XYZ file of C-alpha atoms in Angstrom:
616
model
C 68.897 90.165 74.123
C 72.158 91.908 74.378
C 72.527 92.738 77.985
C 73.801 96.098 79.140
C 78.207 96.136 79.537
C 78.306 97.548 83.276
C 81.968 99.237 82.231
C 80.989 99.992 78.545
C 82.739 103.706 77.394
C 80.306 106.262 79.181
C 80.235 107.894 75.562
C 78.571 104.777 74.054
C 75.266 105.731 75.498
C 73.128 108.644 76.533
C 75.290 110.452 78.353
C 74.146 114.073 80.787
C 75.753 117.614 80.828
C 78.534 117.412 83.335
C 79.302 121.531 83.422
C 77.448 124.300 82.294
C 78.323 128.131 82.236
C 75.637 129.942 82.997
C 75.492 133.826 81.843
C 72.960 135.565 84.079
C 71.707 139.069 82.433
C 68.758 141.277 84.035
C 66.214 140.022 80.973
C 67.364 135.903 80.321
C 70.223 133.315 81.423
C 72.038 131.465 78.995
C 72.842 127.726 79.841
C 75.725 126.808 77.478
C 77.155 123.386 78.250
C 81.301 123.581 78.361
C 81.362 120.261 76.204
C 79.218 121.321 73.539
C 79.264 124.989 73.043
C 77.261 125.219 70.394
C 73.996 124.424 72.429
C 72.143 127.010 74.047
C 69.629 127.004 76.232
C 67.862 130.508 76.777
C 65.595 131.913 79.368
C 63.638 134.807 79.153
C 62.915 136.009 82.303
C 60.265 138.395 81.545
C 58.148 135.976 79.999
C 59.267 132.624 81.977
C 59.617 130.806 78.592
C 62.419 128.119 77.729
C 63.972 127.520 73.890
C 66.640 125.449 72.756
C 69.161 127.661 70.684
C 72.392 126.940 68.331
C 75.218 129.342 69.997
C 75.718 132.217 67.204
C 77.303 134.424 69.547
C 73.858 135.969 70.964
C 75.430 136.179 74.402
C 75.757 139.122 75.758
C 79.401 140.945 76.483
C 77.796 142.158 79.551
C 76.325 138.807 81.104
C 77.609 137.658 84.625
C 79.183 133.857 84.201
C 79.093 131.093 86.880
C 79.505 127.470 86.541
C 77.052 125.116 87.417
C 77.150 121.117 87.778
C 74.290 120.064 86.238
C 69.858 121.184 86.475
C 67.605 119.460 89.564
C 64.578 120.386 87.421
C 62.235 123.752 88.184
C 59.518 124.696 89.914
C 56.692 127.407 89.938
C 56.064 129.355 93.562
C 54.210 132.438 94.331
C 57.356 134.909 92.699
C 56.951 132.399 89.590
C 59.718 129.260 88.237
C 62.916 129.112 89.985
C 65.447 127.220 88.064
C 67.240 124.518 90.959
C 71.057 124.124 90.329
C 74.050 122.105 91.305
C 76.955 124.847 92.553
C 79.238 121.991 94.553
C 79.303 118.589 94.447
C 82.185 116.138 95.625
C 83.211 112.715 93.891
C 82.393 110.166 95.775
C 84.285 107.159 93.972
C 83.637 104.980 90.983
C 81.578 102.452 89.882
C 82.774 99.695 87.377
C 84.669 103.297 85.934
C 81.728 105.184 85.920
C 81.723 108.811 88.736
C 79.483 108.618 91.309
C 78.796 112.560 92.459
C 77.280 113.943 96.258
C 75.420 117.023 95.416
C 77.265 119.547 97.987
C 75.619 122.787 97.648
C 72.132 123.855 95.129
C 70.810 127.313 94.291
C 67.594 128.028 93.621
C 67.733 130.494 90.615
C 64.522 132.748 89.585
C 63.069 133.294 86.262
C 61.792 136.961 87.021
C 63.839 139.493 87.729
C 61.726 141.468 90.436
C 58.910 140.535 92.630
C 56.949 143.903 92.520
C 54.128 141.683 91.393
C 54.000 140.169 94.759
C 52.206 141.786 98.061
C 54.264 142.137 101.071
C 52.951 139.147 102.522
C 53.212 137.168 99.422
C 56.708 137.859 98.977
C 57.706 136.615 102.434
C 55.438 133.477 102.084
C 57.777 133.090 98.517
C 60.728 132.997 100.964
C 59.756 130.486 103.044
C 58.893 128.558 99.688
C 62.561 128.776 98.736
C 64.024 128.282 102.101
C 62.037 124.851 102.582
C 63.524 123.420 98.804
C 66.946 124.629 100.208
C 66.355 122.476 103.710
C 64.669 119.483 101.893
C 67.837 119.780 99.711
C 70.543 119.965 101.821
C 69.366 116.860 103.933
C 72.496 114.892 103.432
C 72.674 113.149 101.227
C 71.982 113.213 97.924
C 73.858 111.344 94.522
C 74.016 111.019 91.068
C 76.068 110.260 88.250
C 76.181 111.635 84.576
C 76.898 108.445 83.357
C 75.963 105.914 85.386
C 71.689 105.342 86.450
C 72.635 104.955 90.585
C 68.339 103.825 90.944
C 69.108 100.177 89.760
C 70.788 97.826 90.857
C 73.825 96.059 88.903
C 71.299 92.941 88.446
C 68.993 95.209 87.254
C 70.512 97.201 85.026
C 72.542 93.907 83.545
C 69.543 92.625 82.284
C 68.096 95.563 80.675
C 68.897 95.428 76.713
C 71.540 97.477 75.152
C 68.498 100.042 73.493
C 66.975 100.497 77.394
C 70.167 102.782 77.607
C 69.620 104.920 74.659
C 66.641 106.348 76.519
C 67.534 109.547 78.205
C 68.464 108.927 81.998
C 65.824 110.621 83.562
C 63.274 108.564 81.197
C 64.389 105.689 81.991
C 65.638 105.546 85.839
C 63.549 104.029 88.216
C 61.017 106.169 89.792
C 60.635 105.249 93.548
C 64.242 106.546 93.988
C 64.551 109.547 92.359
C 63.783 112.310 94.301
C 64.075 115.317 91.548
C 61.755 113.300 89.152
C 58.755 116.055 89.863
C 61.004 119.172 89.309
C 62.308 117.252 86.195
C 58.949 116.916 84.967
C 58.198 120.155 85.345
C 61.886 121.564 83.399
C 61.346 119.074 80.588
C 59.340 120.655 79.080
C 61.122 120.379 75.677
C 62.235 116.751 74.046
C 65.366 118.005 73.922
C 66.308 119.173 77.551
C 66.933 115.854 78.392
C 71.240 115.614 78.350
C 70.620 118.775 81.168
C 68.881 116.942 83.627
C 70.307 115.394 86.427
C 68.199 112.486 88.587
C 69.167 112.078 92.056
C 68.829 109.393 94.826
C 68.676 110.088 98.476
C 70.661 107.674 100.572
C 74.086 106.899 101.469
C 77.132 105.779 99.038
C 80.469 104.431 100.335
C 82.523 103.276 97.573
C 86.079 101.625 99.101
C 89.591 100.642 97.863
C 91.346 98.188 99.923
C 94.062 95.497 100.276
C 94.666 92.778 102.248
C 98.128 93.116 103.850
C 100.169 89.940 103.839
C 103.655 89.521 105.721
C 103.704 93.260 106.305
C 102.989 94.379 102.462
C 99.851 95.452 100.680
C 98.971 92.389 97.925
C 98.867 94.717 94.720
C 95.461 92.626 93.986
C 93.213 95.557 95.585
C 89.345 95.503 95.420
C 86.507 98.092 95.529
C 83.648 97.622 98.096
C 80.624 99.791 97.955
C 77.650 100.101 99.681
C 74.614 102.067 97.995
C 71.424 102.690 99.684
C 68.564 104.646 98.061
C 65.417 105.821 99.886
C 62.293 105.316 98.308
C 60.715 108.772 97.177
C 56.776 107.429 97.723
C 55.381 107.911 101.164
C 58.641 109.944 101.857
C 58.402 112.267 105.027
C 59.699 112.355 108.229
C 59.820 109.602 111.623
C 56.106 110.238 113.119
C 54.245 111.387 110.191
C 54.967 108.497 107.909
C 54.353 105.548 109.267
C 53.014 102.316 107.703
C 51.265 101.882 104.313
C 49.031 103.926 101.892
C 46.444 101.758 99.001
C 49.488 101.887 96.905
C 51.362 99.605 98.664
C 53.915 101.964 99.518
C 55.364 101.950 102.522
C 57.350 104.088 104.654
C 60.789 104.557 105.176
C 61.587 101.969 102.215
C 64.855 101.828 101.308
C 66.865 99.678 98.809
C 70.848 98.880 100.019
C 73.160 97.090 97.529
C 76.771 95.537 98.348
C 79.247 95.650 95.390
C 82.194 94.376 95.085
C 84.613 94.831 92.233
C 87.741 92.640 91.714
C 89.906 92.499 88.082
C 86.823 93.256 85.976
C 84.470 90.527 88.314
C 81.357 92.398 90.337
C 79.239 90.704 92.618
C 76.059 92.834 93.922
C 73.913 92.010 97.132
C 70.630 93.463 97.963
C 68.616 94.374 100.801
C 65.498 96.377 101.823
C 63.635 97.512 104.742
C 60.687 99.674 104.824
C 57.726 100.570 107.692
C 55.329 97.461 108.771
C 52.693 97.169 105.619
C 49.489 98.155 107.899
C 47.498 101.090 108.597
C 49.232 102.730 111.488
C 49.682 105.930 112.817
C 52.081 107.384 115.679
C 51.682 110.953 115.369
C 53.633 113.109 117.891
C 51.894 114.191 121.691
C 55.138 115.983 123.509
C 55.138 112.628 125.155
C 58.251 110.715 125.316
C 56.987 107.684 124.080
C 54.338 108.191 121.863
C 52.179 104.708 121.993
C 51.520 102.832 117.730
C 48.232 102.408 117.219
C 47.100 100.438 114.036
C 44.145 102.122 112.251
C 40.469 99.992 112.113
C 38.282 100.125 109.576
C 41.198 100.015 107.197
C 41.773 97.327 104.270
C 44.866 95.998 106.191
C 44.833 92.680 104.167
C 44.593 94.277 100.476
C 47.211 96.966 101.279
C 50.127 94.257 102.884
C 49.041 91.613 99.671
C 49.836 94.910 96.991
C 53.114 95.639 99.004
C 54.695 91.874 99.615
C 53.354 90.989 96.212
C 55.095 94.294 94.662
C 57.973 93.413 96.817
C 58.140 89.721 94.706
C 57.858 90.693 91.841
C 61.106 93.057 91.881
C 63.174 90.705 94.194
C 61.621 87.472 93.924
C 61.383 85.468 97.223
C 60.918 87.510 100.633
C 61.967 86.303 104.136
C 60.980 89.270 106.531
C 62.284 89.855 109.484
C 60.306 91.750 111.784
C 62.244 92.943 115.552
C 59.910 94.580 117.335
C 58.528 93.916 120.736
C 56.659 90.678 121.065
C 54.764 92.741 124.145
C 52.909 95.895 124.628
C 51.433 98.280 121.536
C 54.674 96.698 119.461
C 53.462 93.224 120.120
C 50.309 94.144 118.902
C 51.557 95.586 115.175
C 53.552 92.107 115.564
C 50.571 90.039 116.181
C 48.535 91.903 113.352
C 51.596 91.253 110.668
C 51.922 87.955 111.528
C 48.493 87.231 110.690
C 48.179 89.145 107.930
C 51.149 86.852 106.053
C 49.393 83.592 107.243
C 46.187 84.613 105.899
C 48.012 85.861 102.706
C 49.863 82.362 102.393
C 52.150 82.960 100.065
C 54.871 79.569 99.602
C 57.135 83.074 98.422
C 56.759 84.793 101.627
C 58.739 83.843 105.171
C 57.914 85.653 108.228
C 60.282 85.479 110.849
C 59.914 87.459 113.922
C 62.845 87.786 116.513
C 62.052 89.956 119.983
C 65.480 92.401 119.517
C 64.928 93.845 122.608
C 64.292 90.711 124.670
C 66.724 88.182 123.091
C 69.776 91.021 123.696
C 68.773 92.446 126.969
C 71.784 93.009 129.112
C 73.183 93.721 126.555
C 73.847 90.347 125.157
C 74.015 90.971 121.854
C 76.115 87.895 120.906
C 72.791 86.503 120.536
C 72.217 88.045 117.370
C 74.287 85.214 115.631
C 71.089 82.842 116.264
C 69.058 84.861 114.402
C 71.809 84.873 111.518
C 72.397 81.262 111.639
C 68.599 80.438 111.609
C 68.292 82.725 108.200
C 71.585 81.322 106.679
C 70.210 78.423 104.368
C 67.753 81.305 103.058
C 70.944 83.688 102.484
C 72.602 80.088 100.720
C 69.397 79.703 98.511
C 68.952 83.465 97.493
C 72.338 83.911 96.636
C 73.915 87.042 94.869
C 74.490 88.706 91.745
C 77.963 87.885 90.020
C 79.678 87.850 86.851
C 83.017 86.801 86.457
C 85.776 88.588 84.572
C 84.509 88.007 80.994
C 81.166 89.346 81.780
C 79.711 86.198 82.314
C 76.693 85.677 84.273
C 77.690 83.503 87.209
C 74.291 83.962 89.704
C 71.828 86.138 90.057
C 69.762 87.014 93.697
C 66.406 85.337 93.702
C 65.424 86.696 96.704
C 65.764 89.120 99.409
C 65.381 89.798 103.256
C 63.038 92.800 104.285
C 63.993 93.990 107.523
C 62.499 96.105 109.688
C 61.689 97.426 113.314
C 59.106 100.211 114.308
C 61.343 103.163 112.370
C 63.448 100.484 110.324
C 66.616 102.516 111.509
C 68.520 101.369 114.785
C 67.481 97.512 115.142
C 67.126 97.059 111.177
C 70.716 98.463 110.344
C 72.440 96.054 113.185
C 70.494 92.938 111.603
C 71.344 94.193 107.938
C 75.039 94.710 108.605
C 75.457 91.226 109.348
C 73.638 89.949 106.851
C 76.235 92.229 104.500
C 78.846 90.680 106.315
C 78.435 87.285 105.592
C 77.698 88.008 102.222
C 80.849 89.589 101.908
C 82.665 86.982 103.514
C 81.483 84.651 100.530
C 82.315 87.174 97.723
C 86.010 87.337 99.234
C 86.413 83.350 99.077
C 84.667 83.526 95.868
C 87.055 86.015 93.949
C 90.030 83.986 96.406
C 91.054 87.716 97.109
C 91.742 86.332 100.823
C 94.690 83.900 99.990
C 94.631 80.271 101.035
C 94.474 79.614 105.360
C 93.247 83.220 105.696
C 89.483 84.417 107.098
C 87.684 87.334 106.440
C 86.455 87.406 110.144
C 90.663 87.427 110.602
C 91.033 90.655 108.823
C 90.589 93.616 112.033
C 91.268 95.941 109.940
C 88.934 95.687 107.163
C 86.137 94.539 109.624
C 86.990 98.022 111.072
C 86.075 99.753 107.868
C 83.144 97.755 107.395
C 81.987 98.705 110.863
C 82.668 102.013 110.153
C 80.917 102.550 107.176
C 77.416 100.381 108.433
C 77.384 102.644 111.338
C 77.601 105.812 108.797
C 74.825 104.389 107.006
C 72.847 104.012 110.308
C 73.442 107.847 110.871
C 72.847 108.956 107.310
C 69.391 107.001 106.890
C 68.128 107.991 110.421
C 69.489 111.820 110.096
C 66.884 111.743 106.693
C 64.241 109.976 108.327
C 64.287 110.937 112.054
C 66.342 114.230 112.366
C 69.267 112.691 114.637
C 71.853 109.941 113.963
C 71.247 106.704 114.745
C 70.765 104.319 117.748
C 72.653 101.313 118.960
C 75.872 102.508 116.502
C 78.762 101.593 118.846
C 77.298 98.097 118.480
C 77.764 98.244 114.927
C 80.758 100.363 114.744
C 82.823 98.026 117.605
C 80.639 94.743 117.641
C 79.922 95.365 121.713
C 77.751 97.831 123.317
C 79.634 100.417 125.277
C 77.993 102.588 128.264
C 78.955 105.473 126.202
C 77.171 104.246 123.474
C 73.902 104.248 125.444
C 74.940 107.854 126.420
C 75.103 108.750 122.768
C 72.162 107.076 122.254
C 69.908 108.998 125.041
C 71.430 112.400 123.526
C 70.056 110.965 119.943
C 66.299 110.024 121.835
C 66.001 113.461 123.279
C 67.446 115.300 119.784
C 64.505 113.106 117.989
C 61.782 114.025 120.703
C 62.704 117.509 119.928
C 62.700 117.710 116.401
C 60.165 115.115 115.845
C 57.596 117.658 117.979
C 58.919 120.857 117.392
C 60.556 120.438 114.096
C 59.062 117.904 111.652
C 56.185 119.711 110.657
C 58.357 122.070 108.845
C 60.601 119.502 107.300
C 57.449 117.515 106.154
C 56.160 120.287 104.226
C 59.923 120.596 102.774
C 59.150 117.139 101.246
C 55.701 117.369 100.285
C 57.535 120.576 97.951
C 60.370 118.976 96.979
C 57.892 115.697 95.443
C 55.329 118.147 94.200
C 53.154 116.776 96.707
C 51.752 119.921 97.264
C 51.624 122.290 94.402
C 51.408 125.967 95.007
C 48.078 127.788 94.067
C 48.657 130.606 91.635
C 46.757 133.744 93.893
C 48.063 131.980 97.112
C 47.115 134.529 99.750
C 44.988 137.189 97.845
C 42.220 135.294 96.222
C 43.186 131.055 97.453
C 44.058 130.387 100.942
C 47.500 130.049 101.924
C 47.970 126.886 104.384
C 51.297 128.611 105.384
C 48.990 131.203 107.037
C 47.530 129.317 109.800
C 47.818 130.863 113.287
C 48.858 129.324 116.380
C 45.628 128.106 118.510
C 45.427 130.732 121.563
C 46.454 127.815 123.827
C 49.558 127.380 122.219
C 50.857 131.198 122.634
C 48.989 131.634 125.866
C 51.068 128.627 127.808
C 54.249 128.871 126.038
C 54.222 133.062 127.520
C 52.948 131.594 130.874
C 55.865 129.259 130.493
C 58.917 130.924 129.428
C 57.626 133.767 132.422
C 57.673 131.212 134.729
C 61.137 129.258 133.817
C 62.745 133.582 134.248
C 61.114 134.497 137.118
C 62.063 130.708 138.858
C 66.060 131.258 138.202
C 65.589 135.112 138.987
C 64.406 134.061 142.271
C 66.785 131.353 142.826
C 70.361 132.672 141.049
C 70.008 136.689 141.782
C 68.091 137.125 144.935
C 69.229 139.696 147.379
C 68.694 137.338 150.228
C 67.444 133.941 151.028
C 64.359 134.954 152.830
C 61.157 132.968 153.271
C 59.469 135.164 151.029
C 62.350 134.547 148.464
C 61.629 130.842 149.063
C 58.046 130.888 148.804
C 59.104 132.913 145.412
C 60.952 129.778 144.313
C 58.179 127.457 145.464
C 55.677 129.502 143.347
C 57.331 129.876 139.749
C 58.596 126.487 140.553
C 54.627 125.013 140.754
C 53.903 127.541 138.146
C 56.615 125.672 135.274
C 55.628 122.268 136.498
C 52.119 122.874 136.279
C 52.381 124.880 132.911
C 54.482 122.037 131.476
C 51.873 119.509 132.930
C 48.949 121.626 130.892
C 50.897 121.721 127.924
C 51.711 118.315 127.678
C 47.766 117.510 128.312
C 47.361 119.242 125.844
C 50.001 118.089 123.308
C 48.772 117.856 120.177
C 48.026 122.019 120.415
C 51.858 122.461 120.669
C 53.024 119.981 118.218
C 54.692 121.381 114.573
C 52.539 119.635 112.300
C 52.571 119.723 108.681
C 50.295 122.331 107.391
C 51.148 121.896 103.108
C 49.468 118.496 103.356
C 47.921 118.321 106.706
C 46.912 115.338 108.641
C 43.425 114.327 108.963
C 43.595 113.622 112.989
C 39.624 113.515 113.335
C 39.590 110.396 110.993
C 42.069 108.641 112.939
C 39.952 109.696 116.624
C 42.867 111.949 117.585
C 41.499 114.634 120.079
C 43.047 117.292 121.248
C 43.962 115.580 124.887
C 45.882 112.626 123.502
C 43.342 110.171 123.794
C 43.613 108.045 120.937
């Protein structure tokens, strides 16, 4: 087999559209790439058909021109397709020569000209359509490269054959991480569309030059560190509504982080995943601060976790998994339930290793973290990583990987995977001997700053996509101590994810469940099928939320504007005062009336015993 040349000429294989004009008239657009101007792709926009044309000067004199950066795919809502385009995008870096691209701005571009076919309230349920592609969308971040397939890793992708590369990218790429491959679907329609579209991954990419400085100069020897993480498109949604596992064995939250480095024509590439604990759980929002885990009965726990660790092997190889959550309480539970769940699986692949975060660092004695690295470091030794040398040569591959994760796989997973980076790069520097002889990596401030800096950007990116707010515990990771302020920051970033995750997430849920094709809009939505967009608020929830916001005027009206402080003022005061405490009290009782919950692919609460007063 000829394996693939990670910094072969992008030309040498199948290669995308980088820039297309795009000539807009009121019956069709023409899509004419600026490379190859004698392709043509027309759309008529009366009847919503696609055809590959040779350019014989059919455009119109007349046509409006902008420039788009490649096609996200299409997709048919209530006004008909809407063709999804790049407008901005910003280079990110390179890898091994090859431009890795963060989509900055999309449009979403219709096929008809006019919606007088629509009713009133059809056209403003097409709007809200459009405007939750455009939110899903601009959930920073997402990347892709016209040359280079970002889903795979380097080991991957080296030991795919020469021919795998001949297949068009979005063919070929790996489908749990791109997140366009629906809308694709739908575009490529015809065999020949392929060069136009544009997979993307969802994730974070930080691709770094540096040099070491040595007796005040930079050595000229500079290297590139990256690190890549892509979210997993299956089970994809937000904190509270995807949790755990579905019969697939997909999990949620999965995502797959690689460390590169690059050094004179060497690359060494380390992986690491995390994803939700592999059981049937559920910790759908209440209005309550903390909302309690509760693992599902009745479920197939065992045949679910066996199709996930066993899926998990067979891409990686061996898996130690390291679980941090809570030893005690409803976390202690999920703990317990894992735990058994591996030893009754009893797989010699699998290691389970569970580590109390919370208890081990309390007061704030992190340093004990290093136990929990030194305990896994003959497992790091024996997995090792991915490398080939300057001639291409295969030094090492990975033959296994760790699977971290905590009860979001966000704040506690991204401390634990940082170091576990860390020492990995610490070996990649002594192996390329880019740190000269008598120096440490754990020497070098400076580039432990950037690596700090760049694992606590990750943190924020991941949680922003899965949670709504940045991360947790980031000052740890950003200054190796945690700071007061820190757990300042971090309260803000709890109260920003109570609010959104109650308030908010039902919205950006059904943005997903879009975006995936999830849901599929009905043609006739809303004048002869049933539009879940039109479900009214329960009388409850507009009754109490009046009584409320009456209450929270009337209290400061009484207290901030009063034209004197008399007892009837104060019994005033004492009144709306009761009157928001025991409205908030109500609502709360009644949480699960207030909460934003998805309504594209609603939840089935009855199965799960979820009544309306919390009681689970």
């Amino acid at each position: 087999m000829e394996n693939y040349d990670l910094k072969a000429d992008a030309g040498k294989y199948f290669k995308l559209y980088d820039s297309l004009n795009l000539y807009i008239t009121n019956e069709s657009y023409y899509l004419q790439p600026i490379e190859n101007e004698s392709v043509l792709l027309f759309i008529d926009r009366l009847n919503q058909g696609m055809t590959l044309q040779t350019n014989n000067g059919q455009i119109p004199s007349s046509a409006s021109l902008m420039t788009i950066f490649g096609i996200l795919g299409r997709i048919k809502l209530l006004a008909g397709y809407y063709l999804i385009v790049i407008t901005e995008r910003k280079l990110m870096g390179q890898i091994f020569g090859h431009d890795i691209w963060r989509i900055e701005n999309i449009e979403l571009i219709p096929f008809p000209k006019a919606f007088i076919h629509l009713s009133q309230k059809q056209e403003e349920v097409n709007k809200i359509y459009v405007s939750m592609l455009k939110s899903a969308l601009s959930t920073p971040d997402f990347y892709y490269s016209y040359t280079f397939d970002i889903s795979y890793s380097l080991q991957k992708l080296y030991n795919k054959s020469s021919n795998f590369f001949t297949i068009p990218m979005f063919k070929r790429a790996d489908t749990r991480f791109v997140w366009n491959y629906y809308l694709l679907e739908q575009f490529c329609v015809l065999a020949d569309l392929h060069k136009f579209c544009v997979p993307i991954i969802h994730g974070f990419v930080s691709i770094n030059s540096y040099s070491f400085e040595y007796a005040g100069l930079l050595d000229v020897n500079s290297f590139m560190w990256t690190v890549i993480s892509r979210r997993s498109c299956h089970r994809a949604g937000t904190r509270l509504y995807k949790r755990g596992i579905e019969s697939s064995g997909d999990v949620a939250n999965f995502v797959e982080t690689e460390q590169i480095v690059e050094f004179e024509g060497a690359v060494s590439s380390f992986v690491e995943i995390r994803g939700s604990i592999p059981l049937y759980w559920h910790q759908y929002p209440n209005l309550k601060l903390k909302v309690v885990p509760v693992i599902i009965p009745g479920e197939q726990h065992i045949e679910a976790c066996w199709k996930h660790l066993n899926d998990i092997t067979s891409e990686y190889g061996e898996i130690v998994v390291i679980n941090l959550i809570d030893h005690k309480g409803r976390e202690g539970e999920l703990q317990k339930k894992f735990k058994a769940l591996i030893e009754e699986i009893d797989d010699k692949r699998i290691k389970y290793e569970a580590y109390d975060f919370h208890h081990e660092c309390k007061n704030m004695q992190w340093h004990k973290l290093s136990e929990l690295i030194d305990k896994i470091s003959n497992d790091q030794d024996r997995f090792n990583y991915f490398l080939l040398d300057k001639n291409k040569q295969m030094i090492s591959i990975q033959e296994g990987v760790f699977r971290t994760n905590c009860i979001d796989c966000l704040d506690r997973t991204n401390v634990v995977q940082s170091m576990i980076a860390w020492r990995n790069l610490s070996t990649v520097l002594q192996q390329f001997e880019i740190l000269k002889e008598n120096r440490e990596v754990k020497g070098e401030i400076n580039f432990y700053r950037l690596f700090q800096a760049v694992w606590a950007d990750h943190a924020d990116f991941i949680s922003v996509q899965y949670s709504g707010s940045g991360a947790l515990k980031t000052d740890y990771t950003r200054t190796g101590r945690r700071t007061y302020l820190g757990i300042l920051r971090d309260a803000y970033n709890t109260l920003l994810r109570y609010y959104k995750n109650n308030l908010k997430d039902g919205y950006r849920q059904d943005s997903i469940d879009l975006l995936l094709g999830n849901y599929i809009v009905k043609e006739g939505e809303i004048t002869t099928e049933v539009c879940p967009l039109q479900k009214s608020p329960s009388w409850k929830s507009l009754m109490f939320q009046m009584i409320l916001l009456i209450a929270i005027a009337m209290f400061f009206a009484n207290t901030i504007f009063p034209t004197e402080y008399s007892t009837s003022t104060c019994l005033s005061i004492i009144f709306w005062g009761a009157m928001v405490f025991i409205t908030v009290c109500t609502i709360v009782y009644y949480g699960t009336e207030f909460v934003d919950y998805p309504k594209l692919c609603p939840l089935d609460l009855k199965r799960f015993g979820y009544c309306e007063k919390n009681q689970i």
